[in-house]
Amino acid sequence: MKLTIGHLYPELLNLYGDRGNIQCLMKRCQWRGIEAETIAFEMGDIIDFSKLDIVLLGGGSDREQMIVCEKLKEIQKDFKAYVEDNGVVIAICGGYQLLGSYYKTEQGMIEGLSLVDMYTEQEEGRLISNIVLQSDLFEMPVVGFENHGGRTCINDNKPLGKVLYGKGNDGRTGYEGVVYKNVIGTYLHGPLLPKNPQLADWLILKALQRKYGEQTALTELDDSQEKEANDYIFHRFTQNR
Ligand code: GLN
């Protein structure tokens, strides 16, 4: 079995080292004997979505998002078809905002990809915090760090999780991220996947099942260290405050 990961515009959308998330996906495949390759696309490259199994859209500053949004118009139709065909996507922070129809900032309007029915508007003050979520998709809590000026409204879509600690999509609803088909969008940036191996495996499994059939399963890996760290963070932020 083989998976191809598409890393979109890493020179611009790589605010918190999203390459680490790619490394994590690659390693977890390779440890299981699944071949994995990553193709990094720069602005202007032609993207053949039919060759991709997982797409990563990373974080970026407002300025970088503004530059990228011009290019997104060119790939919108193909990207949308990929998503509707159950293509797997992980979109982080600035990339998460770009999944929606728009991101309104003080400097102007950034048009999004309109892949998911959602939108983002900037408000005064940034939402900066450690964050812990409880998600239906995983047994372990999802842990991370958030830092965003935008507030995201996901309309009737399913959130990634309920906020146990931190701010989430807008600091009001108590929910964080979005799940639409095989797309996950989240504000948890930096080492999202190394910290949350269950999320990495969800992406890998969905991609394998789409390519090789529903019966495909993943062999277990030893995640005892990650579980121990996750458990510590969960208790530190939700129990012993
Ligand atoms: N520029 C966006 C914001 O501030 C996203 C930042 C990020 O990727 N952390 O809301």
XYZ file of N, CA and C and ligand atoms in Angstrom:
733
model
N 0.848 -1.198 0.000
C 0.000 0.000 0.000
C 0.885 1.250 0.000
N 0.342 2.287 -0.590
C 1.128 3.527 -0.683
C 0.209 4.749 -0.552
N 0.673 5.753 0.188
C -0.074 7.012 0.287
C 0.788 8.177 -0.204
N 0.141 9.090 -0.906
C 0.827 10.308 -1.344
C 0.200 11.503 -0.632
N 1.056 12.263 0.020
C 0.600 13.426 0.795
C 0.937 14.686 -0.003
N -0.024 15.550 -0.169
C 0.219 16.826 -0.849
C 0.333 17.931 0.185
N 1.457 18.618 0.208
C 1.668 19.725 1.143
C 1.494 21.021 0.359
N 0.427 21.742 0.657
C 0.123 22.928 -0.151
C 0.846 24.185 0.339
N 1.626 24.746 -0.533
C 2.286 26.040 -0.354
C 3.066 26.154 0.969
N 3.967 25.196 1.245
C 4.708 25.231 2.519
C 5.539 26.498 2.724
N 5.924 27.166 1.615
C 6.735 28.379 1.815
C 5.921 29.496 2.443
N 4.633 29.483 2.210
C 3.787 30.536 2.788
C 2.975 30.027 3.985
N 2.416 28.832 3.840
C 1.582 28.297 4.936
C 2.395 27.290 5.747
N 3.269 27.804 6.564
C 4.116 26.913 7.377
C 4.478 27.628 8.673
N 3.478 28.356 9.212
C 3.731 29.278 10.317
C 4.291 28.609 11.571
N 3.844 27.409 11.836
C 4.294 26.756 13.072
C 4.931 25.408 12.802
N 5.661 25.334 11.687
C 6.393 24.095 11.411
C 5.486 22.932 11.060
N 4.604 23.143 10.094
C 3.700 22.059 9.714
C 4.421 20.876 9.085
N 5.683 21.091 8.705
C 6.434 19.961 8.142
C 6.522 18.831 9.161
N 6.513 19.183 10.442
C 6.536 18.163 11.506
C 5.307 17.273 11.428
N 4.190 17.852 11.041
C 2.974 17.046 10.897
C 3.096 16.081 9.718
N 3.756 16.550 8.663
C 3.997 15.682 7.501
C 4.924 14.525 7.909
N 5.997 14.884 8.643
C 6.945 13.851 9.096
C 6.230 12.779 9.896
N 5.312 13.212 10.742
C 4.568 12.290 11.594
C 3.732 11.326 10.740
N 3.035 11.861 9.751
C 2.218 11.002 8.871
C 3.107 10.000 8.130
N 4.235 10.500 7.611
C 5.152 9.641 6.857
C 5.667 8.501 7.743
N 6.116 8.869 8.948
C 6.706 7.884 9.861
C 5.692 6.831 10.267
N 4.474 7.279 10.591
C 3.469 6.322 11.057
C 3.062 5.365 9.931
N 3.172 5.824 8.699
C 2.948 4.915 7.565
C 4.114 3.939 7.467
N 5.329 4.504 7.449
C 6.512 3.661 7.240
C 6.671 2.613 8.337
N 6.390 2.966 9.582
C 6.490 1.998 10.687
C 5.570 0.794 10.455
N 4.531 1.014 9.660
C 3.572 -0.074 9.382
C 3.843 -0.731 8.032
N 4.929 -0.344 7.387
C 5.235 -0.931 6.081
C 4.386 -0.354 4.956
N 3.763 0.803 5.195
C 2.988 1.480 4.139
C 3.928 2.496 3.496
N 4.050 2.437 2.200
C 4.918 3.397 1.511
C 4.291 4.793 1.591
N 5.110 5.816 1.784
C 4.549 7.167 1.861
C 5.474 8.145 1.162
N 4.894 9.032 0.388
C 5.701 10.099 -0.222
C 4.960 11.413 -0.052
N 5.733 12.509 -0.029
C 5.127 13.835 0.093
C 5.518 14.666 -1.121
N 4.532 15.344 -1.671
C 4.823 16.295 -2.747
C 4.495 17.688 -2.215
N 5.507 18.563 -2.230
C 5.269 19.951 -1.796
C 4.944 20.781 -3.031
N 3.831 21.491 -2.987
C 3.434 22.338 -4.117
C 3.692 23.789 -3.782
N 4.308 24.483 -4.706
C 4.499 25.918 -4.537
C 3.460 26.637 -5.375
N 3.337 27.941 -5.121
C 2.348 28.714 -5.852
C 2.633 28.622 -7.353
N 1.617 28.361 -8.119
C 1.786 28.277 -9.568
C 1.925 26.838 -10.058
N 2.289 25.905 -9.158
C 2.387 24.495 -9.563
C 1.003 23.965 -9.916
N 0.974 23.053 -10.856
C -0.305 22.407 -11.183
C -0.493 21.234 -10.225
N -1.667 21.183 -9.595
C -1.918 20.118 -8.619
C -2.911 19.122 -9.214
N -2.455 17.879 -9.344
C -3.354 16.825 -9.812
C -3.892 16.105 -8.571
N -5.096 16.504 -8.150
C -5.657 15.950 -6.914
C -5.930 14.447 -7.009
N -6.049 13.928 -8.240
C -6.328 12.491 -8.362
C -5.124 11.651 -7.917
N -3.951 12.293 -7.803
C -2.738 11.566 -7.383
C -2.525 11.664 -5.864
N -3.386 12.427 -5.176
C -3.159 12.677 -3.747
C -4.130 11.893 -2.859
N -3.624 11.484 -1.696
C -4.453 10.740 -0.737
C -4.715 11.553 0.528
N -3.785 12.432 0.880
C -3.960 13.326 2.035
C -3.432 14.701 1.623
N -4.189 15.746 1.939
C -3.722 17.104 1.638
C -3.561 17.863 2.953
N -2.412 18.521 3.123
C -2.190 19.339 4.309
C -2.102 20.815 3.930
N -2.943 21.588 4.600
C -2.970 23.036 4.407
C -2.600 23.633 5.766
N -1.441 24.287 5.817
C -0.923 24.711 7.111
C -1.327 26.114 7.525
N -0.701 26.589 8.602
C -1.017 27.896 9.170
C -0.274 29.019 8.481
N -0.856 30.221 8.530
C -0.190 31.368 7.931
C -0.667 32.655 8.573
N 0.144 33.696 8.438
C -0.277 35.001 8.945
C -1.337 35.571 8.006
N -2.027 36.630 8.443
C -3.043 37.257 7.586
C -2.424 37.658 6.243
N -1.206 38.205 6.310
C -0.543 38.677 5.092
C -0.314 37.519 4.107
N 0.172 36.404 4.653
C 0.430 35.237 3.794
C -0.875 34.648 3.246
N -1.898 34.656 4.095
C -3.201 34.137 3.634
C -3.739 34.977 2.472
N -3.507 36.263 2.575
C -3.944 37.193 1.535
C -3.271 36.852 0.198
N -1.964 36.527 0.256
C -1.224 36.184 -0.970
C -1.735 34.851 -1.527
N -1.873 33.872 -0.628
C -2.265 32.531 -1.052
C -3.666 32.518 -1.659
N -4.551 33.354 -1.115
C -5.963 33.278 -1.525
C -6.138 33.534 -3.023
N -5.236 34.319 -3.612
C -5.302 34.552 -5.062
C -5.109 33.247 -5.830
N -4.160 32.431 -5.333
C -3.841 31.173 -6.014
C -4.927 30.125 -5.786
N -5.576 30.217 -4.631
C -6.581 29.207 -4.298
C -7.727 29.207 -5.300
N -8.001 30.386 -5.841
C -9.092 30.476 -6.831
C -8.851 29.515 -7.995
N -7.564 29.372 -8.367
C -7.232 28.517 -9.515
C -7.452 27.027 -9.230
N -7.324 26.652 -7.965
C -7.442 25.207 -7.662
C -8.783 24.871 -7.010
N -9.622 25.889 -6.772
C -10.860 25.687 -6.001
C -11.717 24.548 -6.542
N -11.935 24.523 -7.855
C -12.856 23.543 -8.444
C -12.331 22.115 -8.232
N -11.059 21.914 -8.505
C -10.475 20.573 -8.362
C -10.406 20.161 -6.893
N -10.094 21.120 -6.032
C -9.996 20.834 -4.595
C -11.379 20.439 -4.065
N -12.394 21.146 -4.500
C -13.769 20.865 -4.070
C -14.188 19.453 -4.511
N -13.845 19.107 -5.760
C -14.198 17.775 -6.278
C -13.497 16.695 -5.448
N -12.252 16.952 -5.074
C -11.476 16.003 -4.249
C -12.158 15.799 -2.888
N -12.576 16.904 -2.279
C -13.245 16.825 -0.963
C -14.577 16.077 -1.072
N -15.341 16.390 -2.106
C -16.645 15.739 -2.269
C -16.480 14.246 -2.573
N -15.333 13.882 -3.133
C -15.026 12.481 -3.416
C -14.338 11.825 -2.207
N -14.543 12.389 -1.026
C -14.005 11.861 0.234
C -12.481 11.930 0.349
N -11.870 12.835 -0.376
C -10.431 13.050 -0.218
C -10.137 13.540 1.209
N -8.990 13.107 1.741
C -8.636 13.443 3.128
C -7.863 14.762 3.159
N -8.273 15.642 4.077
C -7.617 16.952 4.223
C -7.410 17.242 5.699
N -6.230 17.747 6.034
C -6.016 18.305 7.373
C -5.605 19.767 7.184
N -6.415 20.653 7.724
C -6.189 22.092 7.546
C -6.023 22.727 8.919
N -4.906 23.450 9.068
C -4.540 23.952 10.387
C -4.520 25.472 10.424
N -5.203 26.017 11.401
C -5.179 27.441 11.708
C -5.472 28.327 10.495
N -4.475 28.994 9.919
C -4.732 29.815 8.739
C -5.340 28.975 7.618
N -4.865 27.747 7.475
C -5.402 26.826 6.460
C -6.840 26.452 6.778
N -7.133 26.277 8.043
C -8.503 25.976 8.496
C -9.442 27.114 8.098
N -9.015 28.337 8.350
C -9.859 29.480 7.991
C -10.135 29.505 6.487
N -9.118 29.093 5.704
C -9.263 29.142 4.240
C -10.209 28.070 3.685
N -10.602 27.109 4.501
C -11.585 26.108 4.055
C -12.946 26.745 3.830
N -13.192 27.833 4.541
C -14.510 28.467 4.524
C -14.685 29.441 3.365
N -15.806 30.166 3.389
C -16.084 31.059 2.260
C -15.259 32.339 2.330
N -15.005 32.822 3.550
C -14.159 34.016 3.639
C -13.549 34.172 5.039
N -12.513 35.013 5.090
C -11.914 35.439 6.356
C -11.839 36.955 6.291
N -12.644 37.597 7.108
C -12.718 39.055 7.080
C -11.750 39.624 8.112
N -10.780 40.433 7.641
C -9.814 41.029 8.566
C -9.953 42.553 8.502
N -9.278 43.206 9.413
C -9.303 44.669 9.408
C -8.717 45.227 8.112
N -7.747 44.460 7.563
C -7.066 44.910 6.340
C -7.866 44.613 5.080
N -8.859 43.768 5.198
C -9.653 43.445 4.010
C -10.200 42.039 4.044
N -10.818 41.681 2.958
C -11.502 40.390 2.844
C -10.597 39.368 2.181
N -10.443 38.204 2.795
C -9.680 37.124 2.174
C -10.691 36.076 1.716
N -10.712 35.850 0.419
C -11.673 34.872 -0.089
C -11.166 33.462 0.184
N -12.032 32.597 0.675
C -11.617 31.227 1.000
C -11.928 30.259 -0.124
N -11.741 28.965 0.177
C -11.937 27.915 -0.816
C -13.388 27.456 -0.922
N -14.200 27.822 0.059
C -15.614 27.373 0.094
C -15.727 25.853 -0.032
N -14.879 25.148 0.694
C -14.953 23.684 0.687
C -15.903 23.213 1.772
N -16.022 24.023 2.812
C -16.894 23.710 3.944
C -17.736 24.961 4.198
N -19.008 24.753 4.554
C -19.903 25.876 4.804
C -19.553 26.514 6.160
N -18.649 27.460 6.152
C -18.186 28.135 7.368
C -17.511 29.458 6.972
N -17.307 30.341 7.921
C -16.621 31.604 7.626
C -15.915 32.100 8.888
N -14.994 33.046 8.691
C -14.201 33.551 9.811
C -14.165 35.074 9.778
N -14.304 35.672 10.937
C -14.182 37.127 11.028
C -13.240 37.478 12.179
N -12.399 38.460 11.909
C -11.441 38.887 12.925
C -12.151 39.763 13.962
N -11.775 39.563 15.219
C -12.296 40.450 16.266
C -11.110 40.937 17.067
N -11.352 41.912 17.910
C -10.259 42.459 18.691
C -9.739 41.422 19.679
N -8.432 41.393 19.830
C -7.816 40.458 20.768
C -7.641 39.096 20.133
N -6.512 38.477 20.452
C -6.250 37.155 19.891
C -6.636 36.082 20.899
N -7.030 34.927 20.415
C -7.337 33.795 21.284
C -6.075 32.933 21.353
N -5.371 33.070 22.472
C -4.074 32.393 22.639
C -4.156 31.531 23.889
N -3.961 30.234 23.724
C -4.088 29.367 24.910
C -3.603 27.951 24.617
N -3.231 27.252 25.675
C -3.173 25.802 25.571
C -4.616 25.351 25.399
N -4.820 24.208 24.784
C -6.204 23.789 24.537
C -6.340 22.266 24.644
N -7.458 21.843 25.230
C -7.764 20.411 25.375
C -9.190 20.191 24.882
N -9.354 19.212 23.995
C -10.680 18.925 23.438
C -11.107 17.496 23.731
N -12.402 17.321 23.802
C -12.955 15.966 23.811
C -13.641 15.777 22.471
N -13.174 14.802 21.703
C -13.746 14.589 20.373
C -14.416 13.217 20.297
N -15.559 13.147 19.603
C -16.245 11.850 19.379
C -15.382 10.883 18.596
N -14.447 11.426 17.831
C -13.689 10.581 16.916
C -12.605 9.759 17.611
N -12.187 10.211 18.794
C -11.040 9.567 19.438
C -11.296 9.293 20.911
N -10.609 8.251 21.373
C -10.694 7.912 22.793
C -9.915 8.932 23.636
N -8.699 9.275 23.137
C -7.846 10.221 23.873
C -8.338 11.642 23.645
N -8.169 12.526 24.636
C -8.456 13.934 24.356
C -7.468 14.460 23.301
N -7.856 15.517 22.600
C -6.953 16.142 21.628
C -6.312 17.331 22.352
N -4.980 17.424 22.311
C -4.292 18.491 23.040
C -3.460 19.348 22.092
N -3.305 20.616 22.425
C -2.506 21.485 21.558
C -2.435 22.905 22.055
N -2.135 23.796 21.110
C -1.981 25.212 21.403
C -2.645 26.001 20.288
N -3.304 27.100 20.654
C -3.992 27.914 19.640
C -3.536 29.370 19.759
N -3.561 30.057 18.618
C -3.193 31.479 18.572
C -3.804 32.084 17.318
N -4.978 32.676 17.454
C -5.661 33.203 16.267
C -6.475 34.442 16.590
N -6.537 35.328 15.586
C -7.335 36.545 15.725
C -8.730 36.337 15.157
N -8.854 35.368 14.235
C -10.141 35.094 13.606
C -11.053 34.277 14.507
N -12.344 34.539 14.373
C -13.369 33.740 15.059
C -14.141 33.008 13.975
N -14.232 31.695 14.109
C -14.813 30.899 13.032
C -16.204 30.387 13.383
N -17.124 30.562 12.438
C -18.487 30.044 12.597
C -18.639 28.866 11.639
N -18.950 27.675 12.183
C -19.019 26.470 11.326
C -20.458 26.130 10.925
N -21.364 27.053 11.131
C -22.787 26.830 10.790
C -23.256 25.482 11.341
N -23.879 24.646 10.477
C -24.424 23.378 11.007
C -23.438 22.221 10.945
N -22.184 22.521 10.658
C -21.210 21.430 10.564
C -20.849 20.890 11.937
N -20.256 19.681 11.914
C -19.851 19.027 13.143
C -18.501 19.599 13.593
N -18.373 19.970 14.870
C -17.058 20.439 15.332
C -16.102 19.256 15.527
N -14.818 19.547 15.589
C -13.852 18.487 15.889
C -14.022 18.022 17.333
N -14.279 18.980 18.215
C -14.438 18.576 19.613
C -15.013 19.682 20.471
N -15.305 19.271 21.704
C -15.827 20.187 22.710
C -14.610 20.708 23.480
N -14.575 21.981 23.754
C -13.411 22.565 24.435
C -13.489 22.272 25.945
N -12.506 21.536 26.442
C -12.450 21.291 27.887
C -11.592 22.357 28.558
N -10.642 22.879 27.803
C -9.780 23.971 28.285
C -9.333 24.751 27.061
N -9.365 26.080 27.124
C -8.937 26.901 25.985
C -10.110 27.675 25.396
N -9.932 28.167 24.184
C -10.926 29.077 23.590
C -11.736 28.447 22.458
N -11.066 27.778 21.521
C -11.792 27.126 20.421
C -12.132 28.056 19.275
N -13.188 27.696 18.531
C -13.519 28.396 17.283
C -13.725 29.888 17.458
N -14.382 30.275 18.550
C -14.682 31.706 18.713
C -14.646 32.169 20.169
N -14.292 31.279 21.075
C -14.220 31.658 22.487
C -15.602 31.740 23.141
N -16.660 31.411 22.397
C -18.020 31.523 22.952
C -18.801 30.207 22.916
N -18.727 29.510 21.779
C -19.600 28.331 21.616
C -19.133 27.114 22.410
N -17.858 27.095 22.778
C -17.335 25.935 23.508
C -16.946 24.781 22.582
N -16.863 25.063 21.286
C -16.460 24.018 20.341
C -15.234 24.453 19.555
N -14.520 23.457 19.046
C -13.299 23.755 18.279
C -13.274 22.915 17.004
N -12.793 23.537 15.930
C -12.534 22.822 14.685
C -13.798 22.421 13.947
N -13.565 21.674 12.862
C -14.685 21.215 12.045
C -14.348 19.853 11.452
N -15.385 19.041 11.279
C -15.218 17.776 10.553
C -16.279 17.760 9.470
N -15.853 17.645 8.222
C -16.777 17.565 7.098
C -16.269 16.472 6.172
N -17.058 15.436 5.971
C -16.606 14.266 5.198
C -15.255 13.803 5.754
N -14.192 13.761 4.907
C -12.874 13.352 5.421
C -11.946 14.557 5.608
N -12.558 15.695 5.893
C -11.782 16.924 6.125
C -11.808 17.253 7.614
N -10.632 17.503 8.167
C -10.561 18.037 9.532
C -9.911 19.408 9.462
N -10.572 20.404 10.052
C -9.992 21.733 10.189
C -9.874 22.039 11.665
N -8.766 22.649 12.060
C -8.565 22.918 13.486
C -7.626 24.102 13.717
N -7.824 24.782 14.836
C -6.907 25.864 15.221
C -5.670 25.339 15.955
N -5.615 24.047 16.245
C -4.474 23.522 17.027
C -3.236 23.449 16.131
N -2.314 24.356 16.329
C -1.193 24.398 15.416
C 0.080 23.821 16.025
N 1.149 23.904 15.240
C 2.399 23.300 15.701
C 2.278 21.792 15.607
N 2.859 21.083 16.568
C 2.934 19.622 16.435
C 1.603 18.922 16.747
N 0.590 19.224 15.965
C -0.737 18.619 16.179
C -0.682 17.092 16.106
N -0.084 16.571 15.036
C -0.140 15.124 14.817
C 0.812 14.334 15.722
N 2.068 14.816 15.931
C 2.911 14.084 16.877
C 2.304 14.023 18.285
N 1.585 15.084 18.670
C 0.973 15.093 20.007
C -0.301 14.264 20.066
N -0.929 14.103 18.903
C -2.229 13.419 18.865
C -2.195 12.310 17.813
N -1.487 11.210 18.143
C -1.313 10.155 17.138
C -2.645 9.578 16.659
N -3.672 9.661 17.514
C -4.976 9.115 17.099
C -5.555 9.927 15.945
N -5.242 11.213 15.923
C -5.717 12.072 14.823
C -4.929 11.751 13.537
N -3.631 11.545 13.702
C -2.800 11.161 12.545
C -3.315 9.854 11.947
N -3.627 8.889 12.814
C -4.094 7.585 12.323
C -5.475 7.671 11.685
N -6.314 8.573 12.164
C -7.639 8.772 11.542
C -7.450 9.187 10.077
N -6.513 10.109 9.851
C -6.256 10.594 8.492
C -5.705 9.462 7.614
N -4.746 8.714 8.176
C -4.117 7.625 7.414
C -5.158 6.553 7.080
N -5.963 6.184 8.077
C -6.958 5.125 7.856
C -8.002 5.546 6.821
N -8.506 6.770 6.939
C -9.500 7.241 5.963
C -8.913 7.227 4.544
N -7.649 7.643 4.436
C -7.001 7.681 3.121
C -6.827 6.263 2.561
N -6.431 5.325 3.421
C -6.241 3.938 2.962
C -7.570 3.310 2.576
N -8.607 3.575 3.377
C -9.922 2.977 3.089
C -10.489 3.519 1.780
N -10.245 4.800 1.530
C -10.728 5.398 0.274
C -10.033 4.751 -0.926
N -8.748 4.440 -0.727
C -7.959 3.918 -1.842
C -8.058 2.396 -1.981
N -8.065 1.704 -0.834
C -7.964 0.236 -0.898
C -9.205 -0.497 -0.382
N -10.225 0.252 0.039
C -11.462 -0.396 0.482
C -11.674 -0.308 1.984
N -12.948 -0.364 2.342
C -13.393 -0.179 3.736
C -12.771 -1.161 4.713
N -12.422 -2.350 4.222
C -11.920 -3.403 5.130
C -10.500 -3.111 5.618
N -9.829 -2.139 5.026
C -8.432 -1.859 5.410
C -8.352 -1.441 6.879
N -7.401 -2.034 7.581
C -7.244 -1.689 9.006
C -5.795 -1.295 9.274
N -5.564 -0.620 10.398
C -4.203 -0.210 10.752
C -3.658 -1.108 11.851
N -2.379 -1.476 11.732
C -1.762 -2.210 12.839
C -1.469 -1.215 13.966
N -1.500 -1.709 15.195
C -1.252 -0.854 16.364
C 0.217 -0.434 16.429
N 0.464 0.772 16.875
C 1.840 1.193 17.153
C 1.952 1.439 18.655
N 3.175 1.454 19.138
C 3.360 1.717 20.573
C 3.311 3.232 20.814
N 2.168 3.705 21.303
C 1.992 5.141 21.572
C 2.004 5.422 23.070
N 2.686 4.569 23.833
C 2.592 4.725 25.290
C 3.164 6.075 25.762
N 4.224 6.548 25.113
C 4.797 7.848 25.530
C 3.827 8.991 25.228
N 3.228 8.929 24.046
C 2.271 9.980 23.668
C 1.075 9.945 24.615
N 0.640 8.730 24.973
C -0.521 8.593 25.863
C -0.204 9.172 27.237
N 1.017 8.919 27.695
C 1.430 9.416 29.018
C 1.438 10.957 29.015
N 1.998 11.540 27.949
C 2.059 13.003 27.840
C 0.651 13.595 27.731
N -0.187 12.932 26.958
C -1.568 13.387 26.752
C -2.328 13.367 28.088
N -2.126 12.292 28.807
C -2.783 12.131 30.103
C -2.351 13.229 31.076
N -1.049 13.532 31.042
C -0.512 14.584 31.911
C -1.162 15.923 31.573
N -1.196 16.249 30.286
C -1.759 17.538 29.852
C -3.247 17.613 30.211
N -3.960 16.521 29.952
C -5.396 16.484 30.255
C -5.632 16.798 31.741
N -4.894 16.117 32.603
C -5.092 16.331 34.048
C -4.621 17.698 34.487
N -3.493 18.141 33.923
C -2.924 19.428 34.290
C -3.916 20.561 34.003
N -4.582 20.483 32.851
C -5.448 21.597 32.465
C -6.916 21.423 32.826
N -7.372 20.205 33.014
C -8.811 20.077 33.273
C -9.134 19.650 34.708
N -8.162 19.074 35.412
C -8.490 18.565 36.744
C -7.874 19.406 37.875
N -6.610 19.782 37.688
C -5.892 20.403 38.820
C -5.756 21.906 38.687
N -6.679 22.523 38.042
C -6.550 23.956 37.827
C -6.619 24.741 39.121
N -3.877 34.678 10.523
C -4.878 33.919 11.188
C -5.362 34.539 12.496
O -4.665 35.253 13.141
C -4.358 32.506 11.435
C -3.100 32.486 12.223
C -2.524 31.154 12.377
O -2.365 30.385 11.416
N -2.154 30.866 13.612
O -6.496 34.297 12.893
